[in-house]
Amino acid sequence: MRIAILGGDGFVGWPTCLHLSAKGHDVHIIDNLSRRWIDTELGVQSLTPMDSIQERCRIWKDVSGESLHFHLLDLAKDYERLKQWLAEYRPDAIVHFAEQRAAPYSMKSDRHKTYTVDNNVSATHNLLTALVETGIDAHLVHLGTMGVYGYSSVGAPIPEGYLDVEIDTPAGKKEQEILYPTRPGSVYHMTKSLDQILFQFYAQNDGVRITDLHQGIVWGTHTEQTRRHEQLINRFDYDGDYGTVLNRFLIQAAIDYPLTVHGTGGQTRAFIHIQDSVRCIELALQDAPEAGDRVSIFNQMTETHRVRDLAEMVAGQTGARVAYLPNPRKEAAENDLIVKNDKFLALGLEPTTLAEGLLSEVVDVAKKYAHRIDRSRVPAVSGWTKALGQRVERDPEGKSLKSVS
Ligand code: USQ
């Protein structure tokens, strides 16, 4: 297949490009390199040294013999060029990662909120309307998030996108299938909830074939292909805005920084290893809906864990200390979470679990590149409200953390 990977320079996008190219697909990367620009804005860098996208593609060609084609294009801002690109290249499938993906970044200030909404919603809508306008019947696979559901399972498992409800009407009880109600917990998660409505409309009105993947928190760094050459290494975010919880705990353990648990650590979240993430995208591409079908929704996760249990597990394995900090986010202090992931299991996904020795691989990568870490950028300081942000004092040396450990 000819596959366009929008956002193919990012944390899940890049290993997906390599994975699909290794499977023999003709992969085209479309990216505006915004993630690299945001690193510059924030004054942080990936823990791992990342080459330019062009250099990464050159190395992949040397290593595998396969070509990756890079196209610099901003989906949100350059609608006409997007349309021209689609008309010229006519992809069979499109994987859409091209959105600002960090909840703390989206909550930093009003500017970051508006950027996240403008960028994410415009990118998705531009893509949908360009597909309709060019008449290209490509299967669109979108990276959504478990966060659209909120994180409460109300005692019942979260289904894969849809919920059957019974409504009382004057003519008696009627059954209806609805999108599972959204309850986003950040402006970023809200944009993915808005995406769902856009997808529902374009599938129903124009027969666009869409799969929406509600992904959990990705952990790990290497995939089979990124291990093949030092310059194919994936990016790795450790900072308080872009680093995600388990990877952060692992790098914190590697540099002897107290593990930064927010609040009581009673938050339960869904997780998936990066190798499974790229495999799921491959499986989803093979399971395209027909024109006229409703949006196909998968829960892309393999296990759930409570944040404090993860911290204690990492501490147990590495000897790290755990710090219970004021939570900069507005979120439930404690929650249970049960999630269905039957669809990927039925397609053949064999989950990689935390128990499989891959935690130490991340710690080893972090130790190797520890000299690139700016400790002052480890604390998460973006508050969901101004008052919450002020509770979390910026501490470049991490000294205040010692008093709460
Ligand atoms: N947390 C800590 N300590 C930290 C960092 C986070 O206790 O140092 C807590 C947070 O307060 C939160 C939980 O860990 O309760 C998860 O935070 P996170 O930063 O790992 O994940 P999140 O902000 O939800 O976002 C990440 C990705 C996003 C994706 C989402 C999937 O950045 O792109 O959509 O995970 S999910 O969480 O399932 O919605």
Short mmCIF file of C-alpha atoms and ligand atoms in Angstrom, two decimals:
data_model
loop_
_atom_site.label_atom_id
_atom_site.label_comp_id
_atom_site.label_asym_id
_atom_site.label_seq_id
_atom_site.Cartn_x
_atom_site.Cartn_y
_atom_site.Cartn_z
CA MET A 1 0.00 0.00 0.00
CA ARG A 2 1.01 3.61 -0.43
CA ILE A 3 0.63 5.03 3.08
CA ALA A 4 0.85 8.69 4.10
CA ILE A 5 1.94 9.09 7.70
CA LEU A 6 0.95 12.52 8.93
CA GLY A 7 3.14 13.46 11.89
CA GLY A 8 5.67 10.80 10.91
CA ASP A 9 8.52 12.64 12.66
CA GLY A 10 6.99 12.24 16.15
CA PHE A 11 7.34 9.78 19.02
CA VAL A 12 4.92 7.15 17.69
CA GLY A 13 4.94 8.43 14.09
CA TRP A 14 8.61 7.71 13.42
CA PRO A 15 8.67 4.06 14.58
CA THR A 16 5.38 3.55 12.70
CA CYS A 17 7.05 4.76 9.49
CA LEU A 18 9.90 2.30 10.00
CA HIS A 19 7.58 -0.57 10.89
CA LEU A 20 5.33 -0.11 7.88
CA SER A 21 8.29 0.45 5.55
CA ALA A 22 9.88 -2.78 6.85
CA LYS A 23 6.60 -4.53 5.96
CA GLY A 24 7.08 -3.41 2.36
CA HIS A 25 4.70 -0.44 2.20
CA ASP A 26 5.50 2.71 0.24
CA VAL A 27 5.66 5.19 3.13
CA HIS A 28 5.35 8.97 2.75
CA ILE A 29 5.99 11.14 5.79
CA ILE A 30 4.09 14.42 6.00
CA ASP A 31 5.17 16.64 8.86
CA ASN A 32 5.56 20.34 9.64
CA LEU A 33 8.31 19.52 12.20
CA SER A 34 6.32 21.40 14.85
CA ARG A 35 7.45 19.05 17.59
CA ARG A 36 11.06 20.06 16.99
CA TRP A 37 9.99 23.70 17.08
CA ILE A 38 8.20 23.17 20.40
CA ASP A 39 11.44 21.71 21.84
CA THR A 40 13.08 24.99 20.88
CA GLU A 41 10.24 27.02 22.38
CA LEU A 42 10.44 25.11 25.66
CA GLY A 43 14.23 25.01 25.72
CA VAL A 44 14.33 21.22 26.11
CA GLN A 45 15.54 18.41 23.92
CA SER A 46 14.83 14.76 23.44
CA LEU A 47 16.84 12.61 25.84
CA THR A 48 18.06 10.71 22.79
CA PRO A 49 19.97 12.63 20.10
CA MET A 50 17.72 12.91 17.07
CA ASP A 51 18.94 13.49 13.54
CA SER A 52 17.03 15.58 11.01
CA ILE A 53 14.15 13.76 9.38
CA GLN A 54 15.99 13.74 6.06
CA GLU A 55 19.03 12.14 7.68
CA ARG A 56 16.85 9.56 9.43
CA CYS A 57 15.34 8.62 6.07
CA ARG A 58 18.81 8.35 4.49
CA ILE A 59 20.01 6.00 7.25
CA TRP A 60 16.88 3.85 6.89
CA LYS A 61 17.57 3.49 3.17
CA ASP A 62 21.16 2.38 3.97
CA VAL A 63 20.03 -0.07 6.62
CA SER A 64 16.98 -1.57 4.92
CA GLY A 65 17.19 -0.68 1.24
CA GLU A 66 13.70 0.85 1.54
CA SER A 67 12.91 4.49 0.75
CA LEU A 68 10.98 6.83 3.02
CA HIS A 69 9.75 10.02 1.37
CA PHE A 70 9.54 13.19 3.43
CA HIS A 71 7.17 16.08 2.55
CA LEU A 72 7.26 19.28 4.63
CA LEU A 73 3.63 20.34 4.93
CA ASP A 74 1.43 21.95 7.58
CA LEU A 75 -2.02 20.34 7.45
CA ALA A 76 -3.62 22.96 9.65
CA LYS A 77 -2.29 25.98 7.74
CA ASP A 78 -1.72 24.84 4.20
CA TYR A 79 -4.99 23.38 2.99
CA GLU A 80 -4.39 23.95 -0.75
CA ARG A 81 -1.01 22.18 -0.65
CA LEU A 82 -2.54 19.30 1.26
CA LYS A 83 -5.19 18.92 -1.42
CA GLN A 84 -2.57 19.06 -4.18
CA TRP A 85 -0.44 16.49 -2.37
CA LEU A 86 -3.35 14.07 -2.02
CA ALA A 87 -4.33 14.52 -5.67
CA GLU A 88 -0.76 13.87 -6.80
CA TYR A 89 0.16 10.94 -4.54
CA ARG A 90 -3.26 9.30 -4.08
CA PRO A 91 -2.48 7.26 -0.95
CA ASP A 92 -4.35 4.02 -0.22
CA ALA A 93 -4.24 4.74 3.49
CA ILE A 94 -3.44 7.65 5.77
CA VAL A 95 -2.27 7.42 9.37
CA HIS A 96 -2.98 10.69 11.16
CA PHE A 97 -0.72 11.57 14.11
CA ALA A 98 -0.36 15.23 13.16
CA GLU A 99 -1.69 16.81 16.33
CA GLN A 100 -0.21 18.50 19.40
CA ARG A 101 -0.28 15.58 21.81
CA ALA A 102 0.70 16.79 25.29
CA ALA A 103 -1.96 17.59 27.88
CA PRO A 104 0.33 19.76 30.10
CA TYR A 105 1.54 21.75 27.06
CA SER A 106 -2.09 22.36 26.05
CA MET A 107 -2.80 23.79 29.53
CA LYS A 108 0.26 26.06 29.87
CA SER A 109 -1.46 29.32 28.90
CA ASP A 110 -4.31 30.68 26.83
CA ARG A 111 -1.91 30.81 23.85
CA HIS A 112 -1.13 27.10 24.20
CA LYS A 113 -4.83 26.30 24.49
CA THR A 114 -5.73 28.16 21.32
CA TYR A 115 -2.73 26.74 19.46
CA THR A 116 -3.71 23.20 20.41
CA VAL A 117 -7.35 23.66 19.35
CA ASP A 118 -6.50 25.53 16.13
CA ASN A 119 -3.81 23.07 15.14
CA ASN A 120 -5.53 19.80 16.02
CA VAL A 121 -9.07 20.54 14.94
CA SER A 122 -8.03 22.30 11.71
CA ALA A 123 -5.59 19.55 10.79
CA THR A 124 -8.26 16.87 11.17
CA HIS A 125 -10.97 18.83 9.44
CA ASN A 126 -8.71 19.93 6.58
CA LEU A 127 -7.75 16.33 5.98
CA LEU A 128 -11.35 15.11 5.94
CA THR A 129 -12.64 17.77 3.60
CA ALA A 130 -9.61 17.41 1.32
CA LEU A 131 -10.30 13.67 1.02
CA VAL A 132 -13.88 14.39 0.02
CA GLU A 133 -12.90 17.15 -2.40
CA THR A 134 -10.22 15.08 -4.17
CA GLY A 135 -12.43 11.98 -4.18
CA ILE A 136 -9.63 9.85 -2.73
CA ASP A 137 -10.98 6.75 -1.06
CA ALA A 138 -8.10 6.28 1.39
CA HIS A 139 -8.63 4.50 4.70
CA LEU A 140 -7.98 7.08 7.41
CA VAL A 141 -6.49 5.71 10.64
CA HIS A 142 -6.41 8.33 13.38
CA LEU A 143 -4.49 8.27 16.65
CA GLY A 144 -7.03 9.24 19.25
CA THR A 145 -6.75 8.77 23.00
CA MET A 146 -8.25 6.81 25.87
CA GLY A 147 -8.60 10.22 27.50
CA VAL A 148 -11.71 11.03 25.46
CA TYR A 149 -13.63 8.74 27.79
CA GLY A 150 -12.37 10.26 31.01
CA TYR A 151 -10.93 7.57 33.23
CA SER A 152 -13.87 6.21 35.13
CA SER A 153 -15.29 2.88 34.16
CA VAL A 154 -18.32 3.27 36.48
CA GLY A 155 -17.74 -0.35 37.38
CA ALA A 156 -18.28 -1.59 33.81
CA PRO A 157 -15.57 -1.96 31.17
CA ILE A 158 -15.17 0.95 28.75
CA PRO A 159 -16.39 -0.40 25.41
CA GLU A 160 -14.66 0.19 22.08
CA GLY A 161 -16.21 3.53 21.19
CA TYR A 162 -19.93 2.84 21.28
CA LEU A 163 -22.52 2.35 23.97
CA ASP A 164 -25.97 0.81 23.62
CA VAL A 165 -28.53 2.86 25.51
CA GLU A 166 -32.24 2.41 26.10
CA ILE A 167 -34.37 5.54 25.91
CA ASP A 168 -37.89 6.01 27.26
CA THR A 169 -40.13 7.43 24.51
CA PRO A 170 -43.91 7.92 24.40
CA ALA A 171 -43.96 4.83 22.15
CA GLY A 172 -42.08 2.75 24.72
CA LYS A 173 -38.42 1.89 25.19
CA LYS A 174 -36.14 2.44 22.19
CA GLU A 175 -32.59 1.17 21.73
CA GLN A 176 -29.88 3.47 20.39
CA GLU A 177 -26.16 3.16 19.86
CA ILE A 178 -24.26 6.30 20.81
CA LEU A 179 -20.62 7.33 20.91
CA TYR A 180 -19.41 6.63 24.44
CA PRO A 181 -19.87 9.97 26.26
CA THR A 182 -16.70 12.04 26.26
CA ARG A 183 -15.21 13.54 29.38
CA PRO A 184 -11.88 15.05 28.37
CA GLY A 185 -9.58 16.18 31.17
CA SER A 186 -7.44 18.71 29.26
CA VAL A 187 -7.69 20.98 26.23
CA TYR A 188 -5.56 18.46 24.33
CA HIS A 189 -7.90 15.57 25.21
CA MET A 190 -10.84 17.83 24.31
CA THR A 191 -9.50 18.23 20.75
CA LYS A 192 -9.51 14.45 20.33
CA SER A 193 -13.12 14.42 21.53
CA LEU A 194 -13.96 17.04 18.90
CA ASP A 195 -12.18 14.90 16.28
CA GLN A 196 -14.61 12.09 17.05
CA ILE A 197 -17.57 14.24 16.01
CA LEU A 198 -15.81 15.29 12.81
CA PHE A 199 -15.19 11.63 11.99
CA GLN A 200 -18.77 10.64 12.71
CA PHE A 201 -20.05 13.34 10.38
CA TYR A 202 -17.71 12.61 7.45
CA ALA A 203 -18.23 8.84 7.69
CA GLN A 204 -22.00 9.30 7.63
CA ASN A 205 -22.21 12.16 5.11
CA ASP A 206 -19.44 11.29 2.65
CA GLY A 207 -18.66 7.65 3.28
CA VAL A 208 -15.08 8.39 4.39
CA ARG A 209 -13.61 5.14 5.75
CA ILE A 210 -12.25 5.91 9.21
CA THR A 211 -10.68 4.00 12.07
CA ASP A 212 -10.13 5.86 15.35
CA LEU A 213 -7.62 4.35 17.76
CA HIS A 214 -8.12 5.30 21.39
CA GLN A 215 -4.60 4.85 22.60
CA GLY A 216 -3.40 4.67 26.19
CA ILE A 217 -0.09 6.02 27.51
CA VAL A 218 2.79 4.75 25.40
CA TRP A 219 5.90 3.57 27.21
CA GLY A 220 9.27 2.27 26.04
CA THR A 221 11.51 3.75 23.40
CA HIS A 222 12.84 1.13 20.99
CA THR A 223 11.07 -0.94 18.38
CA GLU A 224 12.59 -3.71 16.29
CA GLN A 225 13.56 -1.16 13.61
CA THR A 226 14.84 1.70 15.80
CA ARG A 227 17.32 -0.78 17.33
CA ARG A 228 18.85 -1.37 13.91
CA HIS A 229 21.00 1.78 13.84
CA GLU A 230 21.96 4.40 16.42
CA GLN A 231 20.70 7.17 14.13
CA LEU A 232 17.27 5.56 13.82
CA ILE A 233 16.73 6.06 17.54
CA ASN A 234 13.33 7.33 18.61
CA ARG A 235 12.82 10.64 20.38
CA PHE A 236 12.35 10.36 24.14
CA ASP A 237 10.64 13.09 26.14
CA TYR A 238 11.50 13.41 29.83
CA ASP A 239 10.38 16.97 30.61
CA GLY A 240 7.33 17.98 32.61
CA ASP A 241 5.28 18.92 29.56
CA TYR A 242 5.91 16.11 27.07
CA GLY A 243 7.30 13.26 29.15
CA THR A 244 4.67 10.67 30.04
CA VAL A 245 4.39 9.03 33.38
CA LEU A 246 6.10 5.64 33.14
CA ASN A 247 8.93 6.79 30.87
CA ARG A 248 9.46 9.73 33.22
CA PHE A 249 9.71 7.45 36.25
CA LEU A 250 12.28 5.33 34.41
CA ILE A 251 14.51 8.24 33.45
CA GLN A 252 14.11 9.75 36.91
CA ALA A 253 15.32 6.45 38.37
CA ALA A 254 18.27 6.51 35.97
CA ILE A 255 19.43 9.97 37.10
CA ASP A 256 18.68 9.53 40.79
CA TYR A 257 15.78 12.01 40.79
CA PRO A 258 12.83 11.26 43.11
CA LEU A 259 9.91 9.75 41.16
CA THR A 260 7.39 12.55 40.68
CA VAL A 261 4.01 11.12 41.67
CA HIS A 262 1.20 13.66 41.38
CA GLY A 263 -1.05 13.69 44.42
CA THR A 264 -1.72 10.28 45.94
CA GLY A 265 -0.83 8.49 42.70
CA GLY A 266 -4.26 6.88 42.79
CA GLN A 267 -4.87 7.69 39.11
CA THR A 268 -5.36 4.52 37.06
CA ARG A 269 -4.45 4.75 33.40
CA ALA A 270 -4.22 2.49 30.33
CA PHE A 271 -0.76 1.66 28.92
CA ILE A 272 0.77 0.19 25.78
CA HIS A 273 4.37 -0.50 24.78
CA ILE A 274 5.61 1.33 21.68
CA GLN A 275 6.25 -1.95 19.85
CA ASP A 276 2.59 -2.91 20.33
CA SER A 277 1.52 0.57 19.31
CA VAL A 278 3.11 0.25 15.85
CA ARG A 279 1.80 -3.31 15.51
CA CYS A 280 -1.74 -2.12 16.31
CA ILE A 281 -1.52 0.48 13.55
CA GLU A 282 -0.52 -2.24 11.10
CA LEU A 283 -3.45 -4.40 12.26
CA ALA A 284 -5.88 -1.49 12.00
CA LEU A 285 -4.72 -0.79 8.43
CA GLN A 286 -5.55 -4.38 7.52
CA ASP A 287 -9.06 -4.08 8.94
CA ALA A 288 -10.46 -1.16 6.96
CA PRO A 289 -14.17 -0.40 7.20
CA GLU A 290 -16.31 -0.17 4.06
CA ALA A 291 -17.64 3.15 2.74
CA GLY A 292 -20.88 3.87 4.60
CA ASP A 293 -19.80 2.00 7.74
CA ARG A 294 -19.76 3.84 11.05
CA VAL A 295 -16.32 4.88 12.32
CA SER A 296 -14.45 1.81 13.51
CA ILE A 297 -13.12 2.43 17.03
CA PHE A 298 -10.48 0.38 18.83
CA ASN A 299 -9.12 0.76 22.34
CA GLN A 300 -5.37 0.66 21.73
CA MET A 301 -4.03 -0.39 25.13
CA THR A 302 -2.85 -3.59 26.72
CA GLU A 303 -2.95 -3.11 30.50
CA THR A 304 -4.02 -0.67 33.21
CA HIS A 305 -1.96 0.48 36.16
CA ARG A 306 -2.24 2.86 39.07
CA VAL A 307 0.41 5.61 39.02
CA ARG A 308 1.67 4.92 42.58
CA ASP A 309 1.96 1.18 41.82
CA LEU A 310 4.16 2.01 38.85
CA ALA A 311 6.29 4.31 41.00
CA GLU A 312 6.66 1.66 43.66
CA MET A 313 7.51 -0.98 41.06
CA VAL A 314 10.21 1.23 39.49
CA ALA A 315 11.51 2.17 42.95
CA GLY A 316 11.63 -1.52 43.91
CA GLN A 317 13.64 -2.40 40.80
CA THR A 318 16.03 0.55 40.86
CA GLY A 319 16.24 1.78 44.45
CA ALA A 320 14.78 5.20 43.46
CA ARG A 321 12.91 7.32 46.01
CA VAL A 322 9.27 8.25 45.47
CA ALA A 323 8.06 11.85 45.97
CA TYR A 324 4.34 12.50 46.43
CA LEU A 325 3.88 16.04 45.03
CA PRO A 326 1.01 18.53 44.80
CA ASN A 327 -0.89 17.63 41.63
CA PRO A 328 -0.73 20.40 38.98
CA ARG A 329 -3.70 18.79 37.19
CA LYS A 330 -7.40 18.86 37.92
CA GLU A 331 -8.17 15.14 37.87
CA ALA A 332 -9.72 12.53 40.14
CA ALA A 333 -7.31 11.66 42.94
CA GLU A 334 -8.26 7.98 42.72
CA ASN A 335 -10.06 6.06 39.99
CA ASP A 336 -10.60 2.53 38.77
CA LEU A 337 -10.40 1.74 35.09
CA ILE A 338 -11.50 -1.34 33.20
CA VAL A 339 -11.10 -1.23 29.42
CA LYS A 340 -12.10 -3.60 26.64
CA ASN A 341 -9.45 -4.27 23.99
CA ASP A 342 -11.03 -7.36 22.42
CA LYS A 343 -10.82 -6.07 18.86
CA PHE A 344 -7.02 -5.95 18.67
CA LEU A 345 -6.68 -9.25 20.52
CA ALA A 346 -9.03 -10.81 17.95
CA LEU A 347 -6.85 -9.44 15.14
CA GLY A 348 -3.80 -11.16 16.62
CA LEU A 349 -2.15 -8.63 18.96
CA GLU A 350 0.07 -10.37 21.50
CA PRO A 351 0.50 -7.81 24.26
CA THR A 352 3.92 -6.87 25.56
CA THR A 353 3.61 -6.40 29.29
CA LEU A 354 5.55 -4.43 31.86
CA ALA A 355 6.89 -7.68 33.21
CA GLU A 356 8.92 -8.41 30.12
CA GLY A 357 12.25 -6.88 30.99
CA LEU A 358 11.74 -3.82 28.80
CA LEU A 359 11.69 -1.46 31.77
CA SER A 360 15.42 -1.92 32.26
CA GLU A 361 16.01 -1.24 28.56
CA VAL A 362 14.52 2.25 29.05
CA VAL A 363 16.64 2.84 32.17
CA ASP A 364 19.74 1.80 30.19
CA VAL A 365 18.91 4.23 27.37
CA ALA A 366 18.36 6.98 29.95
CA LYS A 367 21.69 6.23 31.65
CA LYS A 368 23.50 6.30 28.32
CA TYR A 369 22.18 9.78 27.51
CA ALA A 370 21.88 11.12 31.08
CA HIS A 371 24.34 13.92 30.28
CA ARG A 372 21.67 15.43 27.95
CA ILE A 373 19.11 15.83 30.77
CA ASP A 374 18.46 19.25 32.28
CA ARG A 375 17.24 18.36 35.78
CA SER A 376 15.43 21.68 36.10
CA ARG A 377 13.07 20.59 33.32
CA VAL A 378 11.97 17.40 35.09
CA PRO A 379 9.20 18.82 37.34
CA ALA A 380 5.76 19.17 35.76
CA VAL A 381 4.81 22.79 36.37
CA SER A 382 1.95 23.46 33.93
CA GLY A 383 -1.12 23.92 36.12
CA TRP A 384 -4.65 23.09 34.98
CA THR A 385 -5.65 26.32 36.72
CA LYS A 386 -3.38 29.20 37.74
CA ALA A 387 -3.82 28.28 41.41
CA LEU A 388 -2.82 24.65 40.81
CA GLY A 389 0.22 25.78 38.81
CA GLN A 390 1.33 28.02 41.67
CA ARG A 391 1.26 25.11 44.12
CA VAL A 392 3.97 23.39 42.15
CA GLU A 393 7.07 25.40 42.78
CA ARG A 394 9.71 25.34 40.10
CA ASP A 395 12.85 23.93 41.66
CA PRO A 396 15.80 23.70 39.24
CA GLU A 397 17.82 21.47 41.57
CA GLY A 398 14.91 19.22 42.54
CA LYS A 399 15.80 20.06 46.19
CA SER A 400 12.31 20.71 47.50
CA LEU A 401 11.33 17.21 46.37
CA LYS A 402 13.45 15.75 49.13
CA SER A 403 11.21 17.25 51.79
CA VAL A 404 8.14 15.41 50.50
CA SER A 405 9.67 12.04 49.77
N1 USQ B 1 1.68 11.82 36.33
C1 USQ B 1 2.40 11.74 37.51
N2 USQ B 1 3.70 12.12 37.50
C2 USQ B 1 4.33 12.57 36.38
C3 USQ B 1 3.61 12.63 35.17
C4 USQ B 1 2.28 12.25 35.18
O1 USQ B 1 1.88 11.34 38.55
O2 USQ B 1 5.52 12.88 36.46
C5 USQ B 1 0.27 11.41 36.31
C6 USQ B 1 -0.67 12.48 35.75
O3 USQ B 1 -1.08 13.38 36.76
C7 USQ B 1 -1.79 11.63 35.18
C8 USQ B 1 -1.07 10.36 34.72
O4 USQ B 1 0.17 10.33 35.41
O5 USQ B 1 -2.68 11.27 36.19
C9 USQ B 1 -0.82 10.28 33.22
O6 USQ B 1 -0.09 11.41 32.78
P1 USQ B 1 0.77 11.34 31.45
O7 USQ B 1 1.50 12.63 31.31
O8 USQ B 1 1.58 10.09 31.43
O9 USQ B 1 -0.34 11.14 30.31
P2 USQ B 1 -1.43 12.12 29.67
O10 USQ B 1 -1.23 13.52 30.06
O11 USQ B 1 -2.77 11.53 29.93
O12 USQ B 1 -1.14 12.02 28.11
C10 USQ B 1 -0.47 10.92 27.50
C11 USQ B 1 -0.02 11.38 26.12
C12 USQ B 1 -1.24 11.67 25.26
C13 USQ B 1 -2.15 10.45 25.23
C14 USQ B 1 -2.52 10.02 26.64
C15 USQ B 1 -3.26 8.70 26.66
O13 USQ B 1 0.82 12.52 26.21
O14 USQ B 1 -0.83 12.01 23.95
O15 USQ B 1 -3.32 10.74 24.51
O16 USQ B 1 -1.31 9.81 27.39
S1 USQ B 1 -4.38 8.59 28.03
O17 USQ B 1 -3.69 9.00 29.24
O18 USQ B 1 -4.82 7.22 28.13
O19 USQ B 1 -5.48 9.50 27.76
#
